[in-house]
Amino acid sequence: MSKVENTLRGVTIINIDGKLYKLPYKITSITNVVYGKNQGYFRLTGISLVQNPNLAEYVYEIFKNPREKLKDYIPAKEWKNSAIYLRYFEPYDKNSEFIPFNADETVSDQNELDEFMADNNTDYVIQNYEDFPLPETVDIEVDLRKSPKTLTILGIDFNFDKLDRGFQKLLLEYGKSGNNVNQKSKSEKK
């Protein structure tokens, strides 16, 4: 809503030369809401995942299975060759061909359905990076000005629209009340 109209109506009583006069009035005001330059952009700095368990749960979930939520679409066939996978997730991928086989694991520990789906279905890729080491504090950057809207955590861009609705709401309302106000900034990172 960029235009708000407010109308006040009433009656005022005026005393002129001992006589009371009732005068009706109508006052209309129109407010044009001008959105500031940075209304669709903000950063949350130094957010503790330990002290914010709701936020931590959402962040752990997107890093556990990141491919579908990334800003740039990466097909399942290309996931293991993508720069994001190789840089961030390969060391924590139990199914990586470059990580030495652990002698304690047996072949029967592997999920046969996951192997079948990864080999035959082009839309499926084994993920589940439960061991991804997130730091205790993170910086979160949200940019809603462009399409697609982005959420950046640890240098990885996620598509804001693909995130869980609860996570979106939590981010948009973060810092409106409480002690978190100082951690929300609308100035861009340089």
mmCIF file with all atom_site columns, C-alpha atoms in Angstrom:
data_model
loop_
_atom_site.group_PDB
_atom_site.id
_atom_site.type_symbol
_atom_site.label_atom_id
_atom_site.label_alt_id
_atom_site.label_comp_id
_atom_site.label_asym_id
_atom_site.label_entity_id
_atom_site.label_seq_id
_atom_site.pdbx_PDB_ins_code
_atom_site.Cartn_x
_atom_site.Cartn_y
_atom_site.Cartn_z
_atom_site.occupancy
_atom_site.B_iso_or_equiv
_atom_site.pdbx_formal_charge
_atom_site.auth_seq_id
_atom_site.auth_comp_id
_atom_site.auth_asym_id
_atom_site.auth_atom_id
_atom_site.pdbx_PDB_model_num
ATOM 1   C CA . MET A 1 1   ? 0.000   0.000   0.000   1.00 0.00 ? 1   MET A CA 1
ATOM 2   C CA . SER A 1 2   ? 1.632   3.243   -1.092  1.00 0.00 ? 2   SER A CA 1
ATOM 3   C CA . LYS A 1 3   ? -1.265  5.672   -0.501  1.00 0.00 ? 3   LYS A CA 1
ATOM 4   C CA . VAL A 1 4   ? -3.236  5.984   2.740   1.00 0.00 ? 4   VAL A CA 1
ATOM 5   C CA . GLU A 1 5   ? -6.315  8.161   3.067   1.00 0.00 ? 5   GLU A CA 1
ATOM 6   C CA . ASN A 1 6   ? -7.697  9.212   6.427   1.00 0.00 ? 6   ASN A CA 1
ATOM 7   C CA . THR A 1 7   ? -10.925 11.206  6.810   1.00 0.00 ? 7   THR A CA 1
ATOM 8   C CA . LEU A 1 8   ? -12.096 12.814  10.052  1.00 0.00 ? 8   LEU A CA 1
ATOM 9   C CA . ARG A 1 9   ? -15.720 13.935  10.387  1.00 0.00 ? 9   ARG A CA 1
ATOM 10  C CA . GLY A 1 10  ? -17.413 15.648  13.238  1.00 0.00 ? 10  GLY A CA 1
ATOM 11  C CA . VAL A 1 11  ? -19.238 18.678  14.562  1.00 0.00 ? 11  VAL A CA 1
ATOM 12  C CA . THR A 1 12  ? -17.743 21.630  16.342  1.00 0.00 ? 12  THR A CA 1
ATOM 13  C CA . ILE A 1 13  ? -19.684 24.098  18.467  1.00 0.00 ? 13  ILE A CA 1
ATOM 14  C CA . ILE A 1 14  ? -18.808 27.789  18.237  1.00 0.00 ? 14  ILE A CA 1
ATOM 15  C CA . ASN A 1 15  ? -20.091 30.516  20.558  1.00 0.00 ? 15  ASN A CA 1
ATOM 16  C CA . ILE A 1 16  ? -20.603 33.797  18.675  1.00 0.00 ? 16  ILE A CA 1
ATOM 17  C CA . ASP A 1 17  ? -22.281 36.710  20.498  1.00 0.00 ? 17  ASP A CA 1
ATOM 18  C CA . GLY A 1 18  ? -23.920 34.385  22.979  1.00 0.00 ? 18  GLY A CA 1
ATOM 19  C CA . LYS A 1 19  ? -25.387 32.115  20.324  1.00 0.00 ? 19  LYS A CA 1
ATOM 20  C CA . LEU A 1 20  ? -24.153 28.528  19.829  1.00 0.00 ? 20  LEU A CA 1
ATOM 21  C CA . TYR A 1 21  ? -23.577 27.401  16.293  1.00 0.00 ? 21  TYR A CA 1
ATOM 22  C CA . LYS A 1 22  ? -22.961 23.793  15.241  1.00 0.00 ? 22  LYS A CA 1
ATOM 23  C CA . LEU A 1 23  ? -20.614 23.543  12.308  1.00 0.00 ? 23  LEU A CA 1
ATOM 24  C CA . PRO A 1 24  ? -19.989 20.191  10.637  1.00 0.00 ? 24  PRO A CA 1
ATOM 25  C CA . TYR A 1 25  ? -16.488 19.544  9.376   1.00 0.00 ? 25  TYR A CA 1
ATOM 26  C CA . LYS A 1 26  ? -14.741 17.014  7.203   1.00 0.00 ? 26  LYS A CA 1
ATOM 27  C CA . ILE A 1 27  ? -10.957 16.842  7.069   1.00 0.00 ? 27  ILE A CA 1
ATOM 28  C CA . THR A 1 28  ? -9.327  14.517  4.578   1.00 0.00 ? 28  THR A CA 1
ATOM 29  C CA . SER A 1 29  ? -5.654  13.740  4.614   1.00 0.00 ? 29  SER A CA 1
ATOM 30  C CA . ILE A 1 30  ? -3.782  11.631  2.096   1.00 0.00 ? 30  ILE A CA 1
ATOM 31  C CA . THR A 1 31  ? -0.420  10.178  2.985   1.00 0.00 ? 31  THR A CA 1
ATOM 32  C CA . ASN A 1 32  ? 1.913   8.928   0.289   1.00 0.00 ? 32  ASN A CA 1
ATOM 33  C CA . VAL A 1 33  ? 4.152   6.220   1.660   1.00 0.00 ? 33  VAL A CA 1
ATOM 34  C CA . VAL A 1 34  ? 7.591   6.510   0.111   1.00 0.00 ? 34  VAL A CA 1
ATOM 35  C CA . TYR A 1 35  ? 9.623   3.401   0.612   1.00 0.00 ? 35  TYR A CA 1
ATOM 36  C CA . GLY A 1 36  ? 13.202  4.152   1.486   1.00 0.00 ? 36  GLY A CA 1
ATOM 37  C CA . LYS A 1 37  ? 16.102  3.041   -0.636  1.00 0.00 ? 37  LYS A CA 1
ATOM 38  C CA . ASN A 1 38  ? 17.051  0.152   1.654   1.00 0.00 ? 38  ASN A CA 1
ATOM 39  C CA . GLN A 1 39  ? 13.630  -1.161  2.687   1.00 0.00 ? 39  GLN A CA 1
ATOM 40  C CA . GLY A 1 40  ? 14.264  -4.430  0.877   1.00 0.00 ? 40  GLY A CA 1
ATOM 41  C CA . TYR A 1 41  ? 17.798  -4.937  2.141   1.00 0.00 ? 41  TYR A CA 1
ATOM 42  C CA . PHE A 1 42  ? 19.188  -5.631  5.593   1.00 0.00 ? 42  PHE A CA 1
ATOM 43  C CA . ARG A 1 43  ? 22.020  -7.436  7.326   1.00 0.00 ? 43  ARG A CA 1
ATOM 44  C CA . LEU A 1 44  ? 22.009  -9.288  10.606  1.00 0.00 ? 44  LEU A CA 1
ATOM 45  C CA . THR A 1 45  ? 25.513  -9.345  12.070  1.00 0.00 ? 45  THR A CA 1
ATOM 46  C CA . GLY A 1 46  ? 26.976  -11.548 14.753  1.00 0.00 ? 46  GLY A CA 1
ATOM 47  C CA . ILE A 1 47  ? 23.840  -13.634 15.250  1.00 0.00 ? 47  ILE A CA 1
ATOM 48  C CA . SER A 1 48  ? 24.432  -16.357 17.821  1.00 0.00 ? 48  SER A CA 1
ATOM 49  C CA . LEU A 1 49  ? 23.042  -19.710 16.748  1.00 0.00 ? 49  LEU A CA 1
ATOM 50  C CA . VAL A 1 50  ? 23.410  -20.937 20.323  1.00 0.00 ? 50  VAL A CA 1
ATOM 51  C CA . GLN A 1 51  ? 21.183  -18.187 21.759  1.00 0.00 ? 51  GLN A CA 1
ATOM 52  C CA . ASN A 1 52  ? 18.639  -18.351 18.884  1.00 0.00 ? 52  ASN A CA 1
ATOM 53  C CA . PRO A 1 53  ? 17.555  -22.003 18.626  1.00 0.00 ? 53  PRO A CA 1
ATOM 54  C CA . ASN A 1 54  ? 14.684  -21.275 16.187  1.00 0.00 ? 54  ASN A CA 1
ATOM 55  C CA . LEU A 1 55  ? 17.009  -19.481 13.797  1.00 0.00 ? 55  LEU A CA 1
ATOM 56  C CA . ALA A 1 56  ? 19.678  -22.160 14.260  1.00 0.00 ? 56  ALA A CA 1
ATOM 57  C CA . GLU A 1 57  ? 17.228  -24.917 13.332  1.00 0.00 ? 57  GLU A CA 1
ATOM 58  C CA . TYR A 1 58  ? 16.367  -23.215 10.022  1.00 0.00 ? 58  TYR A CA 1
ATOM 59  C CA . VAL A 1 59  ? 20.022  -22.462 9.203   1.00 0.00 ? 59  VAL A CA 1
ATOM 60  C CA . TYR A 1 60  ? 21.100  -26.048 9.957   1.00 0.00 ? 60  TYR A CA 1
ATOM 61  C CA . GLU A 1 61  ? 18.284  -27.338 7.755   1.00 0.00 ? 61  GLU A CA 1
ATOM 62  C CA . ILE A 1 62  ? 19.269  -25.287 4.679   1.00 0.00 ? 62  ILE A CA 1
ATOM 63  C CA . PHE A 1 63  ? 22.914  -26.315 5.051   1.00 0.00 ? 63  PHE A CA 1
ATOM 64  C CA . LYS A 1 64  ? 21.917  -29.957 5.516   1.00 0.00 ? 64  LYS A CA 1
ATOM 65  C CA . ASN A 1 65  ? 20.222  -30.054 2.068   1.00 0.00 ? 65  ASN A CA 1
ATOM 66  C CA . PRO A 1 66  ? 21.295  -26.896 0.216   1.00 0.00 ? 66  PRO A CA 1
ATOM 67  C CA . ARG A 1 67  ? 21.009  -27.655 -3.518  1.00 0.00 ? 67  ARG A CA 1
ATOM 68  C CA . GLU A 1 68  ? 17.274  -27.036 -3.960  1.00 0.00 ? 68  GLU A CA 1
ATOM 69  C CA . LYS A 1 69  ? 17.396  -23.756 -2.028  1.00 0.00 ? 69  LYS A CA 1
ATOM 70  C CA . LEU A 1 70  ? 20.359  -22.147 -3.799  1.00 0.00 ? 70  LEU A CA 1
ATOM 71  C CA . LYS A 1 71  ? 19.857  -18.892 -5.700  1.00 0.00 ? 71  LYS A CA 1
ATOM 72  C CA . ASP A 1 72  ? 21.303  -20.353 -8.896  1.00 0.00 ? 72  ASP A CA 1
ATOM 73  C CA . TYR A 1 73  ? 19.765  -23.623 -10.033 1.00 0.00 ? 73  TYR A CA 1
ATOM 74  C CA . ILE A 1 74  ? 22.255  -26.494 -10.198 1.00 0.00 ? 74  ILE A CA 1
ATOM 75  C CA . PRO A 1 75  ? 20.981  -29.701 -11.837 1.00 0.00 ? 75  PRO A CA 1
ATOM 76  C CA . ALA A 1 76  ? 21.512  -32.906 -9.896  1.00 0.00 ? 76  ALA A CA 1
ATOM 77  C CA . LYS A 1 77  ? 23.936  -34.227 -12.538 1.00 0.00 ? 77  LYS A CA 1
ATOM 78  C CA . GLU A 1 78  ? 26.120  -31.123 -12.119 1.00 0.00 ? 78  GLU A CA 1
ATOM 79  C CA . TRP A 1 79  ? 25.978  -30.880 -8.296  1.00 0.00 ? 79  TRP A CA 1
ATOM 80  C CA . LYS A 1 80  ? 29.165  -32.842 -7.594  1.00 0.00 ? 80  LYS A CA 1
ATOM 81  C CA . ASN A 1 81  ? 31.069  -30.697 -10.135 1.00 0.00 ? 81  ASN A CA 1
ATOM 82  C CA . SER A 1 82  ? 29.684  -27.325 -9.041  1.00 0.00 ? 82  SER A CA 1
ATOM 83  C CA . ALA A 1 83  ? 31.933  -24.739 -7.402  1.00 0.00 ? 83  ALA A CA 1
ATOM 84  C CA . ILE A 1 84  ? 29.649  -24.480 -4.348  1.00 0.00 ? 84  ILE A CA 1
ATOM 85  C CA . TYR A 1 85  ? 29.734  -28.224 -3.726  1.00 0.00 ? 85  TYR A CA 1
ATOM 86  C CA . LEU A 1 86  ? 33.478  -28.501 -4.223  1.00 0.00 ? 86  LEU A CA 1
ATOM 87  C CA . ARG A 1 87  ? 34.272  -25.476 -2.052  1.00 0.00 ? 87  ARG A CA 1
ATOM 88  C CA . TYR A 1 88  ? 31.822  -25.904 0.808   1.00 0.00 ? 88  TYR A CA 1
ATOM 89  C CA . PHE A 1 89  ? 30.212  -29.339 0.947   1.00 0.00 ? 89  PHE A CA 1
ATOM 90  C CA . GLU A 1 90  ? 32.542  -31.988 -0.492  1.00 0.00 ? 90  GLU A CA 1
ATOM 91  C CA . PRO A 1 91  ? 34.631  -32.381 2.698   1.00 0.00 ? 91  PRO A CA 1
ATOM 92  C CA . TYR A 1 92  ? 31.424  -33.205 4.612   1.00 0.00 ? 92  TYR A CA 1
ATOM 93  C CA . ASP A 1 93  ? 29.902  -35.529 2.005   1.00 0.00 ? 93  ASP A CA 1
ATOM 94  C CA . LYS A 1 94  ? 29.993  -39.118 3.220   1.00 0.00 ? 94  LYS A CA 1
ATOM 95  C CA . ASN A 1 95  ? 29.421  -40.268 -0.382  1.00 0.00 ? 95  ASN A CA 1
ATOM 96  C CA . SER A 1 96  ? 32.269  -38.298 -1.947  1.00 0.00 ? 96  SER A CA 1
ATOM 97  C CA . GLU A 1 97  ? 34.571  -40.388 -4.087  1.00 0.00 ? 97  GLU A CA 1
ATOM 98  C CA . PHE A 1 98  ? 37.552  -38.301 -2.962  1.00 0.00 ? 98  PHE A CA 1
ATOM 99  C CA . ILE A 1 99  ? 37.166  -38.973 0.759   1.00 0.00 ? 99  ILE A CA 1
ATOM 100 C CA . PRO A 1 100 ? 39.021  -42.156 1.753   1.00 0.00 ? 100 PRO A CA 1
ATOM 101 C CA . PHE A 1 101 ? 36.839  -45.139 2.633   1.00 0.00 ? 101 PHE A CA 1
ATOM 102 C CA . ASN A 1 102 ? 36.451  -45.585 6.377   1.00 0.00 ? 102 ASN A CA 1
ATOM 103 C CA . ALA A 1 103 ? 37.341  -49.156 7.385   1.00 0.00 ? 103 ALA A CA 1
ATOM 104 C CA . ASP A 1 104 ? 34.736  -49.065 10.177  1.00 0.00 ? 104 ASP A CA 1
ATOM 105 C CA . GLU A 1 105 ? 31.902  -48.656 7.655   1.00 0.00 ? 105 GLU A CA 1
ATOM 106 C CA . THR A 1 106 ? 30.582  -51.669 5.877   1.00 0.00 ? 106 THR A CA 1
ATOM 107 C CA . VAL A 1 107 ? 28.926  -51.791 2.500   1.00 0.00 ? 107 VAL A CA 1
ATOM 108 C CA . SER A 1 108 ? 25.617  -52.721 4.162   1.00 0.00 ? 108 SER A CA 1
ATOM 109 C CA . ASP A 1 109 ? 25.537  -49.308 5.941   1.00 0.00 ? 109 ASP A CA 1
ATOM 110 C CA . GLN A 1 110 ? 24.889  -47.563 2.618   1.00 0.00 ? 110 GLN A CA 1
ATOM 111 C CA . ASN A 1 111 ? 21.294  -46.842 1.707   1.00 0.00 ? 111 ASN A CA 1
ATOM 112 C CA . GLU A 1 112 ? 20.501  -48.785 -1.470  1.00 0.00 ? 112 GLU A CA 1
ATOM 113 C CA . LEU A 1 113 ? 17.496  -46.609 -2.322  1.00 0.00 ? 113 LEU A CA 1
ATOM 114 C CA . ASP A 1 114 ? 19.647  -43.455 -2.193  1.00 0.00 ? 114 ASP A CA 1
ATOM 115 C CA . GLU A 1 115 ? 22.214  -45.070 -4.476  1.00 0.00 ? 115 GLU A CA 1
ATOM 116 C CA . PHE A 1 116 ? 19.526  -46.174 -6.939  1.00 0.00 ? 116 PHE A CA 1
ATOM 117 C CA . MET A 1 117 ? 17.885  -42.727 -7.001  1.00 0.00 ? 117 MET A CA 1
ATOM 118 C CA . ALA A 1 118 ? 21.216  -40.931 -7.466  1.00 0.00 ? 118 ALA A CA 1
ATOM 119 C CA . ASP A 1 119 ? 22.200  -43.165 -10.363 1.00 0.00 ? 119 ASP A CA 1
ATOM 120 C CA . ASN A 1 120 ? 18.932  -43.248 -12.309 1.00 0.00 ? 120 ASN A CA 1
ATOM 121 C CA . ASN A 1 121 ? 16.923  -40.133 -11.498 1.00 0.00 ? 121 ASN A CA 1
ATOM 122 C CA . THR A 1 122 ? 18.230  -36.808 -12.778 1.00 0.00 ? 122 THR A CA 1
ATOM 123 C CA . ASP A 1 123 ? 16.312  -34.719 -10.186 1.00 0.00 ? 123 ASP A CA 1
ATOM 124 C CA . TYR A 1 124 ? 17.706  -36.474 -7.128  1.00 0.00 ? 124 TYR A CA 1
ATOM 125 C CA . VAL A 1 125 ? 21.095  -36.161 -5.514  1.00 0.00 ? 125 VAL A CA 1
ATOM 126 C CA . ILE A 1 126 ? 22.263  -37.552 -2.179  1.00 0.00 ? 126 ILE A CA 1
ATOM 127 C CA . GLN A 1 127 ? 22.902  -34.680 0.219   1.00 0.00 ? 127 GLN A CA 1
ATOM 128 C CA . ASN A 1 128 ? 22.410  -34.730 3.994   1.00 0.00 ? 128 ASN A CA 1
ATOM 129 C CA . TYR A 1 129 ? 25.458  -32.776 5.182   1.00 0.00 ? 129 TYR A CA 1
ATOM 130 C CA . GLU A 1 130 ? 24.690  -33.195 8.891   1.00 0.00 ? 130 GLU A CA 1
ATOM 131 C CA . ASP A 1 131 ? 28.349  -32.685 9.792   1.00 0.00 ? 131 ASP A CA 1
ATOM 132 C CA . PHE A 1 132 ? 28.596  -29.265 8.104   1.00 0.00 ? 132 PHE A CA 1
ATOM 133 C CA . PRO A 1 133 ? 30.431  -27.112 10.680  1.00 0.00 ? 133 PRO A CA 1
ATOM 134 C CA . LEU A 1 134 ? 28.472  -23.902 11.184  1.00 0.00 ? 134 LEU A CA 1
ATOM 135 C CA . PRO A 1 135 ? 30.157  -21.323 13.423  1.00 0.00 ? 135 PRO A CA 1
ATOM 136 C CA . GLU A 1 136 ? 28.529  -20.181 16.674  1.00 0.00 ? 136 GLU A CA 1
ATOM 137 C CA . THR A 1 137 ? 27.771  -16.769 15.153  1.00 0.00 ? 137 THR A CA 1
ATOM 138 C CA . VAL A 1 138 ? 26.829  -15.953 11.566  1.00 0.00 ? 138 VAL A CA 1
ATOM 139 C CA . ASP A 1 139 ? 26.210  -12.869 9.470   1.00 0.00 ? 139 ASP A CA 1
ATOM 140 C CA . ILE A 1 140 ? 23.015  -12.986 7.431   1.00 0.00 ? 140 ILE A CA 1
ATOM 141 C CA . GLU A 1 141 ? 22.320  -10.715 4.471   1.00 0.00 ? 141 GLU A CA 1
ATOM 142 C CA . VAL A 1 142 ? 18.811  -10.423 2.988   1.00 0.00 ? 142 VAL A CA 1
ATOM 143 C CA . ASP A 1 143 ? 18.227  -8.639  -0.333  1.00 0.00 ? 143 ASP A CA 1
ATOM 144 C CA . LEU A 1 144 ? 14.582  -8.423  -1.405  1.00 0.00 ? 144 LEU A CA 1
ATOM 145 C CA . ARG A 1 145 ? 15.138  -5.727  -4.059  1.00 0.00 ? 145 ARG A CA 1
ATOM 146 C CA . LYS A 1 146 ? 16.120  -8.030  -6.923  1.00 0.00 ? 146 LYS A CA 1
ATOM 147 C CA . SER A 1 147 ? 14.601  -11.101 -8.443  1.00 0.00 ? 147 SER A CA 1
ATOM 148 C CA . PRO A 1 148 ? 15.263  -13.695 -7.192  1.00 0.00 ? 148 PRO A CA 1
ATOM 149 C CA . LYS A 1 149 ? 15.341  -12.419 -3.622  1.00 0.00 ? 149 LYS A CA 1
ATOM 150 C CA . THR A 1 150 ? 18.461  -13.633 -1.854  1.00 0.00 ? 150 THR A CA 1
ATOM 151 C CA . LEU A 1 151 ? 19.609  -14.750 1.557   1.00 0.00 ? 151 LEU A CA 1
ATOM 152 C CA . THR A 1 152 ? 23.392  -14.915 1.993   1.00 0.00 ? 152 THR A CA 1
ATOM 153 C CA . ILE A 1 153 ? 24.983  -16.943 4.775   1.00 0.00 ? 153 ILE A CA 1
ATOM 154 C CA . LEU A 1 154 ? 28.722  -17.777 4.840   1.00 0.00 ? 154 LEU A CA 1
ATOM 155 C CA . GLY A 1 155 ? 29.081  -16.440 1.294   1.00 0.00 ? 155 GLY A CA 1
ATOM 156 C CA . ILE A 1 156 ? 26.462  -18.802 -0.152  1.00 0.00 ? 156 ILE A CA 1
ATOM 157 C CA . ASP A 1 157 ? 23.444  -17.217 -1.890  1.00 0.00 ? 157 ASP A CA 1
ATOM 158 C CA . PHE A 1 158 ? 20.098  -18.912 -1.292  1.00 0.00 ? 158 PHE A CA 1
ATOM 159 C CA . ASN A 1 159 ? 16.798  -18.103 -3.007  1.00 0.00 ? 159 ASN A CA 1
ATOM 160 C CA . PHE A 1 160 ? 14.683  -16.363 -0.346  1.00 0.00 ? 160 PHE A CA 1
ATOM 161 C CA . ASP A 1 161 ? 11.424  -17.543 -1.954  1.00 0.00 ? 161 ASP A CA 1
ATOM 162 C CA . LYS A 1 162 ? 12.452  -21.218 -1.662  1.00 0.00 ? 162 LYS A CA 1
ATOM 163 C CA . LEU A 1 163 ? 12.977  -20.959 2.097   1.00 0.00 ? 163 LEU A CA 1
ATOM 164 C CA . ASP A 1 164 ? 10.488  -22.225 4.655   1.00 0.00 ? 164 ASP A CA 1
ATOM 165 C CA . ARG A 1 165 ? 7.738   -19.614 5.335   1.00 0.00 ? 165 ARG A CA 1
ATOM 166 C CA . GLY A 1 166 ? 8.541   -19.681 9.046   1.00 0.00 ? 166 GLY A CA 1
ATOM 167 C CA . PHE A 1 167 ? 12.196  -18.888 8.292   1.00 0.00 ? 167 PHE A CA 1
ATOM 168 C CA . GLN A 1 168 ? 11.187  -15.996 6.002   1.00 0.00 ? 168 GLN A CA 1
ATOM 169 C CA . LYS A 1 169 ? 8.927   -14.535 8.675   1.00 0.00 ? 169 LYS A CA 1
ATOM 170 C CA . LEU A 1 170 ? 11.590  -14.948 11.363  1.00 0.00 ? 170 LEU A CA 1
ATOM 171 C CA . LEU A 1 171 ? 14.135  -13.066 9.241   1.00 0.00 ? 171 LEU A CA 1
ATOM 172 C CA . LEU A 1 172 ? 11.767  -10.243 8.305   1.00 0.00 ? 172 LEU A CA 1
ATOM 173 C CA . GLU A 1 173 ? 10.653  -9.693  11.898  1.00 0.00 ? 173 GLU A CA 1
ATOM 174 C CA . TYR A 1 174 ? 14.086  -10.168 13.468  1.00 0.00 ? 174 TYR A CA 1
ATOM 175 C CA . GLY A 1 175 ? 15.213  -7.139  15.434  1.00 0.00 ? 175 GLY A CA 1
ATOM 176 C CA . LYS A 1 176 ? 11.834  -5.394  15.640  1.00 0.00 ? 176 LYS A CA 1
ATOM 177 C CA . SER A 1 177 ? 11.697  -5.919  19.380  1.00 0.00 ? 177 SER A CA 1
ATOM 178 C CA . GLY A 1 178 ? 13.992  -6.978  22.150  1.00 0.00 ? 178 GLY A CA 1
ATOM 179 C CA . ASN A 1 179 ? 17.756  -6.755  22.401  1.00 0.00 ? 179 ASN A CA 1
ATOM 180 C CA . ASN A 1 180 ? 18.405  -7.719  18.777  1.00 0.00 ? 180 ASN A CA 1
ATOM 181 C CA . VAL A 1 181 ? 17.740  -4.224  17.390  1.00 0.00 ? 181 VAL A CA 1
ATOM 182 C CA . ASN A 1 182 ? 21.424  -3.318  17.239  1.00 0.00 ? 182 ASN A CA 1
ATOM 183 C CA . GLN A 1 183 ? 22.267  -6.373  15.156  1.00 0.00 ? 183 GLN A CA 1
ATOM 184 C CA . LYS A 1 184 ? 20.056  -5.349  12.215  1.00 0.00 ? 184 LYS A CA 1
ATOM 185 C CA . SER A 1 185 ? 21.592  -2.951  9.716   1.00 0.00 ? 185 SER A CA 1
ATOM 186 C CA . LYS A 1 186 ? 20.222  -1.514  6.486   1.00 0.00 ? 186 LYS A CA 1
ATOM 187 C CA . SER A 1 187 ? 23.600  -0.366  5.192   1.00 0.00 ? 187 SER A CA 1
ATOM 188 C CA . GLU A 1 188 ? 25.171  -2.444  2.468   1.00 0.00 ? 188 GLU A CA 1
ATOM 189 C CA . LYS A 1 189 ? 28.345  -4.407  2.977   1.00 0.00 ? 189 LYS A CA 1
ATOM 190 C CA . LYS A 1 190 ? 31.343  -2.938  1.181   1.00 0.00 ? 190 LYS A CA 1
#
